[in-house]
Every structure is written in structure tokens, then in C-alpha cells.
mmCIF file of C-alpha atoms in Angstrom:
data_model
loop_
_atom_site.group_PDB
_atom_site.id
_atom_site.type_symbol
_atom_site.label_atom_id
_atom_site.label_comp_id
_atom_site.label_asym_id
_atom_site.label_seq_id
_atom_site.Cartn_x
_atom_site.Cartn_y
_atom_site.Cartn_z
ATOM 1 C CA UNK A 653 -121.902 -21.356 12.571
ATOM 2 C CA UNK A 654 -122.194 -25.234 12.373
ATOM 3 C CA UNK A 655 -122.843 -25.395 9.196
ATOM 4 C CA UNK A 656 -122.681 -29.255 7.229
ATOM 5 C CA UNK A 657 -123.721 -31.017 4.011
ATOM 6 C CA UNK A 658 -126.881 -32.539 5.378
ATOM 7 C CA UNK A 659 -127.913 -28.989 7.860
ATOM 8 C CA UNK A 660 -126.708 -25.717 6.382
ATOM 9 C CA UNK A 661 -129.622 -23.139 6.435
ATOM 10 C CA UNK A 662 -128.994 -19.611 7.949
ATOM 11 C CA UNK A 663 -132.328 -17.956 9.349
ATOM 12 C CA UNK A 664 -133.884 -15.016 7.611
ATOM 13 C CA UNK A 665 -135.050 -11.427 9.087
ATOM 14 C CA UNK A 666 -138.459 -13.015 8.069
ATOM 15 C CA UNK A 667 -138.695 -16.467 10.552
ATOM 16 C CA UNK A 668 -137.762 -18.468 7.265
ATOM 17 C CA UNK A 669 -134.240 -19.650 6.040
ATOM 18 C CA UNK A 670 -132.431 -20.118 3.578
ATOM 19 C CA UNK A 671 -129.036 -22.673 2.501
ATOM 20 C CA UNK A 672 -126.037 -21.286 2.095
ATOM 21 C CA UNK A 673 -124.957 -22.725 -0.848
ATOM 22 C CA UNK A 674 -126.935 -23.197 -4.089
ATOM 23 C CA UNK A 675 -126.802 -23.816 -7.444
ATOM 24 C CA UNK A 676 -127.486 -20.749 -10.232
ATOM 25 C CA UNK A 677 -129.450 -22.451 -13.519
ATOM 26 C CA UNK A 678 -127.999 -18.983 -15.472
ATOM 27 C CA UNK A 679 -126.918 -20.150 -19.164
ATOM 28 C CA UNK A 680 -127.296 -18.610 -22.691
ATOM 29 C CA UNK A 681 -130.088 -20.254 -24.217
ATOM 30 C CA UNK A 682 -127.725 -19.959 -27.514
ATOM 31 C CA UNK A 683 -125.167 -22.262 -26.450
ATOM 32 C CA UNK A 684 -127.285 -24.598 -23.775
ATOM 33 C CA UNK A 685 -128.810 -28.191 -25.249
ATOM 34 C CA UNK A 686 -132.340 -28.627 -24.029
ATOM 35 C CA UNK A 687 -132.409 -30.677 -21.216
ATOM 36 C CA UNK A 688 -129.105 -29.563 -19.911
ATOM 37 C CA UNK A 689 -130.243 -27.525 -16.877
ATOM 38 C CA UNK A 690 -133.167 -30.290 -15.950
ATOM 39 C CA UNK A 691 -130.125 -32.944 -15.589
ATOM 40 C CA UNK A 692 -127.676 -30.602 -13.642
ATOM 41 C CA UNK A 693 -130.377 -29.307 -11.482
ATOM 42 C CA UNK A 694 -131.150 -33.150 -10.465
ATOM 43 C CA UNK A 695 -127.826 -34.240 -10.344
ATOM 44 C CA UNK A 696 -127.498 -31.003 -7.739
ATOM 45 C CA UNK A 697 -130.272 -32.481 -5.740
ATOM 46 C CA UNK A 698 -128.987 -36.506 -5.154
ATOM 47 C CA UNK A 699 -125.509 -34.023 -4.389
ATOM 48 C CA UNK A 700 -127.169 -32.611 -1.326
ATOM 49 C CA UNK A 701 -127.695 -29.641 -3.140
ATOM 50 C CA UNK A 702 -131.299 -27.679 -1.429
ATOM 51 C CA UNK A 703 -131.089 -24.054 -3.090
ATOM 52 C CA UNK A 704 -131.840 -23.543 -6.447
ATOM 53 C CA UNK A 705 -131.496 -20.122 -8.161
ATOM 54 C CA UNK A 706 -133.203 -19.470 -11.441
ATOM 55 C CA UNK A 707 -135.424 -16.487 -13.480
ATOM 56 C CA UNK A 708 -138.206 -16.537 -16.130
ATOM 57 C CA UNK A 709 -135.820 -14.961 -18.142
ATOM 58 C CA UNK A 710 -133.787 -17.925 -18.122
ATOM 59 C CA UNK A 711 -135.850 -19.762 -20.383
ATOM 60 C CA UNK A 712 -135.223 -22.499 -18.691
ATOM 61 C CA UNK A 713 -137.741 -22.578 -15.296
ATOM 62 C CA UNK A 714 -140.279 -25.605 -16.734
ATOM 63 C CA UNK A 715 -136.706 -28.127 -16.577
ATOM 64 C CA UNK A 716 -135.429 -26.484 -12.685
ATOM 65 C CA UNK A 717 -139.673 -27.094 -12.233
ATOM 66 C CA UNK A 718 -139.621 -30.802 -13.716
ATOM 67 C CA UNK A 719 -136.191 -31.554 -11.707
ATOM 68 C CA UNK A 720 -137.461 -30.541 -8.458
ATOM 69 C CA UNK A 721 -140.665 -32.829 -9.082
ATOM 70 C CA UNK A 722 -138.841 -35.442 -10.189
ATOM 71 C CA UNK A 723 -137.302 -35.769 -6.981
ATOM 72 C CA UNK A 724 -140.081 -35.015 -4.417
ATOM 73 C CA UNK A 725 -141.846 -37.871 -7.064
ATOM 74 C CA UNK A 726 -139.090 -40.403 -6.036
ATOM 75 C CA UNK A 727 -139.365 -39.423 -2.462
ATOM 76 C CA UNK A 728 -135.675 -38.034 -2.426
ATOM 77 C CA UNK A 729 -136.784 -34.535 -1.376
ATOM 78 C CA UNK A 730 -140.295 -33.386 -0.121
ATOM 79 C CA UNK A 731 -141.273 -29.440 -1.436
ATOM 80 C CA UNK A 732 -139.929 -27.485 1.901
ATOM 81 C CA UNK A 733 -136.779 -28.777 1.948
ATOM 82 C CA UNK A 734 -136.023 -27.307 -1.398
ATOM 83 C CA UNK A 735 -135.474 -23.691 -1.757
ATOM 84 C CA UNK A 736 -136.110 -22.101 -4.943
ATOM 85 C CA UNK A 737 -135.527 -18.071 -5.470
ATOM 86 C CA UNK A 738 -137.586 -16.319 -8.734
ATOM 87 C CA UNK A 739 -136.629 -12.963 -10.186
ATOM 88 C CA UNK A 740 -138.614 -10.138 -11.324
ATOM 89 C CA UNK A 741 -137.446 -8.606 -14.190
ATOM 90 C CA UNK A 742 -136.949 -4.658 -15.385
ATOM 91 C CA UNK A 743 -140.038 -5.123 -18.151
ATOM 92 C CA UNK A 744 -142.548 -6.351 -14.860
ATOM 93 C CA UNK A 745 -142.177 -3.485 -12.581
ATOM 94 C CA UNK A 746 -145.001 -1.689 -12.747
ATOM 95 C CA UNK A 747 -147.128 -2.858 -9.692
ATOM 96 C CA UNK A 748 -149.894 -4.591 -12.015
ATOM 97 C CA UNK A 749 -147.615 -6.667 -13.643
ATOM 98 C CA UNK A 750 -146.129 -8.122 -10.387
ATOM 99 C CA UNK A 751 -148.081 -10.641 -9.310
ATOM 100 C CA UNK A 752 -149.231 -12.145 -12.831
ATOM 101 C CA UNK A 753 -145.684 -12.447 -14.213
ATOM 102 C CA UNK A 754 -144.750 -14.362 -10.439
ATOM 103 C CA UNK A 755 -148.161 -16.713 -11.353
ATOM 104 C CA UNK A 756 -146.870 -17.197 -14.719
ATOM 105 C CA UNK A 757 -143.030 -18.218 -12.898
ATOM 106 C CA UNK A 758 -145.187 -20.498 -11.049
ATOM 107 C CA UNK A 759 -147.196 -22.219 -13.228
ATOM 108 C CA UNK A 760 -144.178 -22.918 -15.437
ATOM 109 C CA UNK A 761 -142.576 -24.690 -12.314
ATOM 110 C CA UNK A 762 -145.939 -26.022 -11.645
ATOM 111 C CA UNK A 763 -145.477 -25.059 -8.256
ATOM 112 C CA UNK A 764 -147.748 -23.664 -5.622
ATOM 113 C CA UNK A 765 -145.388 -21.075 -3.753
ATOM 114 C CA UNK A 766 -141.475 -19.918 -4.951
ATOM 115 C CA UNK A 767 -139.268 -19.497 -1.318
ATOM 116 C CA UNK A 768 -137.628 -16.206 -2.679
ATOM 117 C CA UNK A 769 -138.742 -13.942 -4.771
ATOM 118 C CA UNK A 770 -136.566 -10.964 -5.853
ATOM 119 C CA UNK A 771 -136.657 -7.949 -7.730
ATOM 120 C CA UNK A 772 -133.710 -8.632 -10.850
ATOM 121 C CA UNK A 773 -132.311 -5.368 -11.574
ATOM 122 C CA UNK A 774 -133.760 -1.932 -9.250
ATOM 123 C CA UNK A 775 -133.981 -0.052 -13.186
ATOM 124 C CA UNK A 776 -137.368 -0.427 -15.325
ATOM 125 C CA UNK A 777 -137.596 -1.099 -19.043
ATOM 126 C CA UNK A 778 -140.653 -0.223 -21.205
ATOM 127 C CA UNK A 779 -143.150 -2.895 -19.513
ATOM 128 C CA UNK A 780 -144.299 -5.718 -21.732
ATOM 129 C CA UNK A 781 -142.988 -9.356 -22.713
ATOM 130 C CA UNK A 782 -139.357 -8.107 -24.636
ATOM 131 C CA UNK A 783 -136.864 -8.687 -22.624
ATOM 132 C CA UNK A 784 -134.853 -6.022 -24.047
ATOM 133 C CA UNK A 785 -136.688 -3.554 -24.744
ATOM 134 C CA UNK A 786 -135.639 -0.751 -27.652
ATOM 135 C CA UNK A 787 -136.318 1.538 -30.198
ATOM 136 C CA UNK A 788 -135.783 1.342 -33.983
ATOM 137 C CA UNK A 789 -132.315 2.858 -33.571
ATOM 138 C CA UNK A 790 -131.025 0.405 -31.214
ATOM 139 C CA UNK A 791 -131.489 2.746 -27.793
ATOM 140 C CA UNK A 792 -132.971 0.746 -24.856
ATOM 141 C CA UNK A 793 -136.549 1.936 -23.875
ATOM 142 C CA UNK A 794 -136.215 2.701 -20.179
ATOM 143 C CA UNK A 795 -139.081 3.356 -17.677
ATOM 144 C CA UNK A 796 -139.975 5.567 -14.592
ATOM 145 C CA UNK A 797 -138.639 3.495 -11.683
ATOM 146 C CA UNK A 798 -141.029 3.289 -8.401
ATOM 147 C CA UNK A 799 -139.269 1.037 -6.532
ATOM 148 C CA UNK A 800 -141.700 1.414 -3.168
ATOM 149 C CA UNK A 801 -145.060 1.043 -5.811
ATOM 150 C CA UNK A 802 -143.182 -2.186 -6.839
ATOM 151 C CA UNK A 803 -142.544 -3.726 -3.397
ATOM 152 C CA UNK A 804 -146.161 -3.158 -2.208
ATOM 153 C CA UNK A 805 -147.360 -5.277 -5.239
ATOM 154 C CA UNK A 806 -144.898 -8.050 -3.836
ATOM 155 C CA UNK A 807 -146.094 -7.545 -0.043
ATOM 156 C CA UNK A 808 -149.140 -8.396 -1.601
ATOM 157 C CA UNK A 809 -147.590 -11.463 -3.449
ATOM 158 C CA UNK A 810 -146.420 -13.118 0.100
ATOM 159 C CA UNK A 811 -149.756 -12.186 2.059
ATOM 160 C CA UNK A 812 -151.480 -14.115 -1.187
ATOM 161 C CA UNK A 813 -149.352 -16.826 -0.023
ATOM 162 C CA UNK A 814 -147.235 -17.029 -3.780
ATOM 163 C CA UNK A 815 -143.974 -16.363 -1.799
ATOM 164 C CA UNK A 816 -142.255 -17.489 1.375
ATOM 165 C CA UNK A 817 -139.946 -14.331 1.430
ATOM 166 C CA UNK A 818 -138.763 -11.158 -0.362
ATOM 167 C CA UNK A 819 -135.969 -9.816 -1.475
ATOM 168 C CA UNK A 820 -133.623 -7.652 -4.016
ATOM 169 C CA UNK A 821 -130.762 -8.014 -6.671
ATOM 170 C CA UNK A 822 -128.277 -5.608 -7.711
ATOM 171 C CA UNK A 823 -129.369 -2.780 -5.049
ATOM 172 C CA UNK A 824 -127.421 -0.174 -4.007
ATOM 173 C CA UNK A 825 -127.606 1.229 -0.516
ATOM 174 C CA UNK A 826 -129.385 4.158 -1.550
ATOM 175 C CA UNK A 827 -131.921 1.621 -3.379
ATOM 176 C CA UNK A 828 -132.253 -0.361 -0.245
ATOM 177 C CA UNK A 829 -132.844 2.324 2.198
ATOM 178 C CA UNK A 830 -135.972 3.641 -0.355
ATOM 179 C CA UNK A 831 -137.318 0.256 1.195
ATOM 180 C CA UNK A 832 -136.365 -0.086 4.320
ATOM 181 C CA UNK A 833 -137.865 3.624 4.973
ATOM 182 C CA UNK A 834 -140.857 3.156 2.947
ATOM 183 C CA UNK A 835 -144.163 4.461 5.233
ATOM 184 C CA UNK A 836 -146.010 1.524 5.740
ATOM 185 C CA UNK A 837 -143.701 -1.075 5.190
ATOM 186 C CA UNK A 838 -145.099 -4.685 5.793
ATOM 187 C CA UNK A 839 -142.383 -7.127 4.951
ATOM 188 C CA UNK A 840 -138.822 -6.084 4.888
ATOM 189 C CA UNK A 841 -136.191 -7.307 2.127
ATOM 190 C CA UNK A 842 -134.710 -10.414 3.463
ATOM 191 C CA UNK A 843 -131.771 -10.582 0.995
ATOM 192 C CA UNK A 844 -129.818 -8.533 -1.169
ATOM 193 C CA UNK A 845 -128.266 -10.723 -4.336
ATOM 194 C CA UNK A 846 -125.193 -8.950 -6.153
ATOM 195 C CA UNK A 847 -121.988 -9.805 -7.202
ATOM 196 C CA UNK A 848 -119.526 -10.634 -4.297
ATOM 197 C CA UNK A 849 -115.759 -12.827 -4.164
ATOM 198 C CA UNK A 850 -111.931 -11.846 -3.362
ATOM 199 C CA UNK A 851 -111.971 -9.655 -6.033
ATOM 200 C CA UNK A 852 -114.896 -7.860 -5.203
ATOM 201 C CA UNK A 853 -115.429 -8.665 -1.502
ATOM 202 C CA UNK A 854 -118.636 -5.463 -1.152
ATOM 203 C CA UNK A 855 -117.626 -5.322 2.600
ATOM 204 C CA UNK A 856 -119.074 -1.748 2.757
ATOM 205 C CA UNK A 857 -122.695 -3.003 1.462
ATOM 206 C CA UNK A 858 -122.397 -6.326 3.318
ATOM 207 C CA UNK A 859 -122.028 -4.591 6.542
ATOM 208 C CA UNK A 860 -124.802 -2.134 5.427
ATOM 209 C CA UNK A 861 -126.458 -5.047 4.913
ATOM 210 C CA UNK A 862 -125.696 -7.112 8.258
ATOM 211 C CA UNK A 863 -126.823 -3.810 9.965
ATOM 212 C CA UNK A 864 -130.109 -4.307 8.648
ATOM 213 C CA UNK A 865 -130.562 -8.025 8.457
ATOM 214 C CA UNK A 866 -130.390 -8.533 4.906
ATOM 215 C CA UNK A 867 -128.722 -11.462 3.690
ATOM 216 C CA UNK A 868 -125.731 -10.832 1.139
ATOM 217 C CA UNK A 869 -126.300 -13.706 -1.249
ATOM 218 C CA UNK A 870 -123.261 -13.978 -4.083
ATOM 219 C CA UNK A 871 -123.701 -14.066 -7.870
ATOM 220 C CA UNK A 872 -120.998 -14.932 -10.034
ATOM 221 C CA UNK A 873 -118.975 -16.078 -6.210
ATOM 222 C CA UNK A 874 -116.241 -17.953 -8.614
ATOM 223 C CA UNK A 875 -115.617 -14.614 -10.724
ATOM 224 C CA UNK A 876 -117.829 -15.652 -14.066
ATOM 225 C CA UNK A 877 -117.950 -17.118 -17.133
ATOM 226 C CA UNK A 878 -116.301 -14.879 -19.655
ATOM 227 C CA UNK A 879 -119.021 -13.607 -21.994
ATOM 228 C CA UNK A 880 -118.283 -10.440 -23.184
ATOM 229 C CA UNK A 881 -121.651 -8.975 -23.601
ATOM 230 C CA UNK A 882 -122.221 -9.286 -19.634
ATOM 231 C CA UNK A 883 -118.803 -9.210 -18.189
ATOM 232 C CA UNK A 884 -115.232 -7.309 -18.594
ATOM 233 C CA UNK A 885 -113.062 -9.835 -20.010
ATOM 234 C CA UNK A 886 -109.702 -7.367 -19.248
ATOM 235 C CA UNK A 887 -110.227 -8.626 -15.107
ATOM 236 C CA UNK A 888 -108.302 -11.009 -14.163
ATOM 237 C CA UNK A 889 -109.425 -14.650 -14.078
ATOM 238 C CA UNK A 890 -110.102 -15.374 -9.960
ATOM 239 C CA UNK A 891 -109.727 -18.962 -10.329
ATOM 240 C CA UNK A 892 -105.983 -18.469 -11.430
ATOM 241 C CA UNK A 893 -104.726 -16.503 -8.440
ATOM 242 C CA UNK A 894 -101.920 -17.692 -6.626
ATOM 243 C CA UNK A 895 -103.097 -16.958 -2.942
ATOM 244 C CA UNK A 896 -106.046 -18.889 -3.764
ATOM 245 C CA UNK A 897 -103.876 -22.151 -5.190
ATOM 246 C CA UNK A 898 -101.587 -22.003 -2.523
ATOM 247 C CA UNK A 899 -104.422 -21.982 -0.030
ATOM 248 C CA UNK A 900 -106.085 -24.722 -1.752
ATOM 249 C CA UNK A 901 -102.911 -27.146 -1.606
ATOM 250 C CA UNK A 902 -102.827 -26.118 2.281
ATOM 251 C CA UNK A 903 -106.189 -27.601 2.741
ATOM 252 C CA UNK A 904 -106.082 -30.277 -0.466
ATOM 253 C CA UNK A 905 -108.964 -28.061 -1.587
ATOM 254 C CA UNK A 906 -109.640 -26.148 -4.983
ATOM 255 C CA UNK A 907 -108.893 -22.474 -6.044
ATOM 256 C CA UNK A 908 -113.057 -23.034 -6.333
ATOM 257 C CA UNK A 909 -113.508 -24.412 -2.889
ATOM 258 C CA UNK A 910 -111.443 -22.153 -1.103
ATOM 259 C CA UNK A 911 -113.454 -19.133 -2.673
ATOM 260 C CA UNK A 912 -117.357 -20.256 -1.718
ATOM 261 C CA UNK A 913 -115.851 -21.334 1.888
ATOM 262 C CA UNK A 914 -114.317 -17.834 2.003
ATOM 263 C CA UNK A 915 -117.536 -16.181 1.412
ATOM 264 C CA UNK A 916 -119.417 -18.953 3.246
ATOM 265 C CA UNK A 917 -117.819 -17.934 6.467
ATOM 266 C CA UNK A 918 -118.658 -14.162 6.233
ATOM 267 C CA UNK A 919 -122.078 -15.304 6.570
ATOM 268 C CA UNK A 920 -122.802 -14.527 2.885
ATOM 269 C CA UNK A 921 -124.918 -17.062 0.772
ATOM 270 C CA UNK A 922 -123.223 -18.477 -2.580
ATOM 271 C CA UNK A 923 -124.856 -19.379 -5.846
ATOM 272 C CA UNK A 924 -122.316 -20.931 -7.953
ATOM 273 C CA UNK A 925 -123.839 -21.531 -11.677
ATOM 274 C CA UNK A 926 -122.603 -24.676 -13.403
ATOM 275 C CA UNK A 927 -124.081 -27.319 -15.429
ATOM 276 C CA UNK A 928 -120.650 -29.756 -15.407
ATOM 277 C CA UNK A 929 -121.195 -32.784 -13.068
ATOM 278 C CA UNK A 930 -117.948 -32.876 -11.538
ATOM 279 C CA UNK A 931 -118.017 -29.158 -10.715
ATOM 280 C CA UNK A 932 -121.494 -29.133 -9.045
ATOM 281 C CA UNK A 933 -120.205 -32.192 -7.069
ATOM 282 C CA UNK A 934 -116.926 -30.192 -5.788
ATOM 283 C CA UNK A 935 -118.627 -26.761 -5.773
ATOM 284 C CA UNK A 936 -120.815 -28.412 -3.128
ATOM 285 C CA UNK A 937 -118.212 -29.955 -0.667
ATOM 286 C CA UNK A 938 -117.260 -26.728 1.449
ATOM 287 C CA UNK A 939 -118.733 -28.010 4.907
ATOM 288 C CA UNK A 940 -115.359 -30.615 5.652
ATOM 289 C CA UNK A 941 -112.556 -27.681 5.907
ATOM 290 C CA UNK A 942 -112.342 -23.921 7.506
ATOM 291 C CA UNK A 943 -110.323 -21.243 7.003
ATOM 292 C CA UNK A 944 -108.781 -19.956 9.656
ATOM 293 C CA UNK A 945 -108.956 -16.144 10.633
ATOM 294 C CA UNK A 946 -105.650 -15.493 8.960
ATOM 295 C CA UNK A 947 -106.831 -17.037 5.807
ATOM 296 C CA UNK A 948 -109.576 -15.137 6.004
ATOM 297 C CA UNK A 949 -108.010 -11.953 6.185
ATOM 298 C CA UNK A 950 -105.112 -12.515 3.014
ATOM 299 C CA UNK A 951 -108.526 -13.216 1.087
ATOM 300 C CA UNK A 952 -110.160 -10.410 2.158
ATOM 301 C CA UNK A 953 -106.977 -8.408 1.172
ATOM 302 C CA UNK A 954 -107.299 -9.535 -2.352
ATOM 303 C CA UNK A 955 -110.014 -7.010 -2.883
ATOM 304 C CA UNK A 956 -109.229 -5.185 -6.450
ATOM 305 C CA UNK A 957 -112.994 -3.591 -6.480
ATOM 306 C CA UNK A 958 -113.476 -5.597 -9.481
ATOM 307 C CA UNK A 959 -116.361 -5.540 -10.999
ATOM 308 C CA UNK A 960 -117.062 -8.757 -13.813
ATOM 309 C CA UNK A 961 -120.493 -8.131 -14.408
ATOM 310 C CA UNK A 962 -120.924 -3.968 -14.748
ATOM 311 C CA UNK A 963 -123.923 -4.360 -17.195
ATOM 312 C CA UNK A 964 -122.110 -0.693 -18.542
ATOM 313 C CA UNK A 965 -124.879 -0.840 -21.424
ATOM 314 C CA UNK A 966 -127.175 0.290 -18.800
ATOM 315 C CA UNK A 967 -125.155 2.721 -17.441
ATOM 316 C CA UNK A 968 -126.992 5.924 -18.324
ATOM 317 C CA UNK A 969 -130.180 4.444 -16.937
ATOM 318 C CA UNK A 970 -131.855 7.129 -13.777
ATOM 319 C CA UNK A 971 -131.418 4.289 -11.476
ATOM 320 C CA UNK A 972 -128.441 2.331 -12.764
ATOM 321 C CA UNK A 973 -127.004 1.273 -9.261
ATOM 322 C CA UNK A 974 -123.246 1.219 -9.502
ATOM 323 C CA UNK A 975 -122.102 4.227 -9.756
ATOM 324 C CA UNK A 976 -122.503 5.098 -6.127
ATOM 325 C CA UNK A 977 -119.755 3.526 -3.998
ATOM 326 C CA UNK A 978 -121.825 0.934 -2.623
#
């Protein structure tokens, strides 16, 4: 895989393809300024930077939307060299609510197509426009999942011509093969987005996944940011390992670097989220060093099954998607 800053798509199941490294526009609307996400996604851009991952539930789509036509404006970029992936989210899943809430994703980019579109979480919440849906006691207001009814609605969203290709977030195998055997199947998933790193390397689900030509793409690839209401603070901070360090002096690289190559070279697409100018700039050079096989494998052996983002509050939900193995 000849993979460099200026070429480093991978093809999709579906003829399309995607770069293997991108930036994730994630942030807590609390604590972001406005205007933060609009600069880091342009600064990502002039970087070399081609995949941007974002969600309506971000809050912040209109600034990744302004960014990217900012730059095809100033002739840096034209539209299909950038790749941008939307998410569905649990309060949409109902098949008539798929397509209008990907129109209303697009018309806050004010864009004419999104490259990826994915569904967020495989679990539905009481459909409407709260995020987080629940009662007057505090109890979250779940919904019959129909995973299959879902993904014809987006089938129809790519024949439409809304969306390049399809795909899914936080799916178990079980939850995947529901697809993949679905009668009448027209377009298959072309990615799978969960959390993947050293810690937490999935290698059951991305050989599952390899099997079937699904691209593993990796949230969270550096471990995470530490909020508690998303993530189990008790795991141990990835970035500080010592493996890591001492493989990152071998190859005057960073803890950071080291990581996203590691998962780079299993083929697996990373999305590391930051809005700090210097770490988008060094998150981004991973083409000018590889790890060799050994490497590879003391990484792999890091593997603790640790889990940073559990989302535990769902846990009781029909199709939360974690307890399984993989």
C-alpha cells in the first residue's frame, strides 16, 4: 500500500474511495468558541488534509460546510477531492425520516451530495428533533429498531444521488450481518466506523469486516478526550504508554504518530478529532515512516480490550451493540 501525503485513498466495495486519514469535527458545543471548527477544518485542508468527519448533531456542520467552500472558492481544492462522511442519528431512523434529515445535513453544508453517509448508533430513540430523547423521570425513550427498513430508505438516498456511499457506526457483527443478508439488498455497507487503537485493536470485527469488504474506519484512534459522560476515565491514557514512546524515539515520531501509522497499516481508516493547529499538522504526517512487522506485532500485543467510549447509559437498550464479543 503506497500510500503518501498528496495520494492516500483506499478503494471502497462500492467503485468509490475513501482517504485514510481524516480529521473528526466532534467537540462539545459547551466548551467550543464559534468559529473554532470552521478554522481547524481549513487549516486541515492547506495541511493536505481530504477527509472530513462530522454529524448534524455536532452543531457544527454550516462551519465544516463554509470551510470546505472556502477552499474550492480559492481554487485550493475542487468538491471531489474532498471527502466528507454525515451521520444519521438514533431519533431519524424510521425510514421516513431518512432522507429529509440527510437534505437538511445537506443544505446546512450547502452541498449537493455528502461522500459517506452512515447510520450513528444501530439503537433508535423516540423519533423527532431531541437529541436525547426522555421521559419526565429522566429514562431515555427508546424505539423499535428496523435496521433493514432503515437501510432501504438510504439505498434510496444514493440512487437519488444525495450520497456517494453507505455505511455504519458502532455495529456489531450480528448488526452487520442483518444487512449484509437482507433479501433484496442493493448497495452493501462500505464501512463500519467504531472505536479501534492498541488498546482496543477489534481484530475479531476487523477481520469480520475484511471478509466482507467493509472498511474499519477508527473513532477516537488516539484513545479520547477524557469526558466523563462519554468515556471511562479509570483506562489508561494511550498516549502515555511506554511501548508507544519508545517506538516513537526509534522513528523521531510521536506516541500520536506511531498510533494512526499503526492502524494505518492494517488497512483501517483513522479519524483523529482535534481542533489544535499543531496537532492537526503532526496528526497528518504518517506517510514519511513505517513500522516494521515486528513493530506491528508489540502494538498489536498491547490489546487490553479497552473500551473508552462504552456509552453504558445505553446499555439496557434491545439493540445496544457491545455486549456481544464483537
Amino acid at each position: 500500500m503506497d500510500l503518501s501525503a498528496a495520494n492516500h485513498r483506499i478503494p471502497l466495495s462500492d467503485g468509490n474511495s475513501i482517504p485514510v486519514i481524516g480529521i473528526g469535527t466532534y467537540s462539545e458545543p459547551k466548551i467550543t468558541s464559534k468559529g473554532d471548527c470552521l478554522t481547524a477544518v481549513k487549516m486541515a485542508i492547506d495541511m493536505g488534509y481530504r477527509h472530513i468527519d462530522g454529524a448534524y448533531i455536532y452543531k457544527n456542520e454550516h462551519e465544516v460546510g463554509e470551510a470546505i467552500r472556502e477552499k474550492i472558492a480559492e481554487g485550493k481544492v475542487q468538491r471531489e477531492d474532498i471527502f466528507y462522511c454525515g451521520k444519521l442519528w438514533a431519533t431519524k431512523l424510521d425510514p421516513e425520516w431518512v432522507r429529509p434529515t440527510l437534505e437538511k445535513t445537506l443544505s446546512v453544508l450547502q452541498l449537493d451530495y455528502v461522500d459517506l453517509y452512515i447510520i450513528e448508533v444501530p439503537m433508535a430513540f423516540k423519533p423527532g428533533d431531541e437529541v436525547y430523547p426522555r421521559d419526565e423521570n429522566g429514562r431515555w425513550l427508546y424505539h423499535k429498531t428496523n435496521l433493514c427498513a432503515t437501510w432501504e430508505a438510504l439505498e434510496a438516498c444514493k440512487d437519488a444521488g444525495l450520497v456517494k456511499s453507505l455505511g455504519v457506526s458502532n455495529f456489531n457483527r450480528r448488526q452487520l450481518e442483518l444487512i449484509l443478508n437482507k433479501p433484496g439488498l442493493k448497495h452493501k455497507p462500505v464501512s463500519n466506523q467504531v472505536e479501534c487503537h492498541p488498546y482496543f485493536t477489534q481484530t475479531k470485527l476487523l477481520k469480520f469486516c475484511q471478509q466482507h469488504d467493509i472498511v474499519l474506519i477508527a473513532y477516537s484512534p488516539l484513545g479520547t478526550s477524557r469526558n466523563p459522560i462519554w468515556v471511562n476515565t479509570s483506562s489508561p491514557p494511550l498516549l502515555k504508554d511506554a511501548l508507544l514512546n519508545s517506538l516513537g524515539k526509534k522513528y523521531n515520531k510521536t506516541a500520536a504518530q506511531v498510533v494512526l501509522r499503526f492502524n494505518i497499516q492494517r488497512g483501517v481508516v483513522v479519524i483523529p478529532k482535534s481542533f489544535n493547529p499543531e496537532r492537526i499538522k503532526e496528526n497528518f504526517q504518517v506517510f514519511d515512516f513505517s513500522l516494521t512487522e515486528d513493530d506491528m506485532n508489540k502494538i498489536e500485543a498491547l490489546n487490553k480490550n479497552t473500551r473508552f467510549v462504552e456509552l453504558l447509559m445505553w446499555s439496557d437498550h434491545p439493540e445496544y451493540p457491545f455486549h456481544d464479543e464483537y
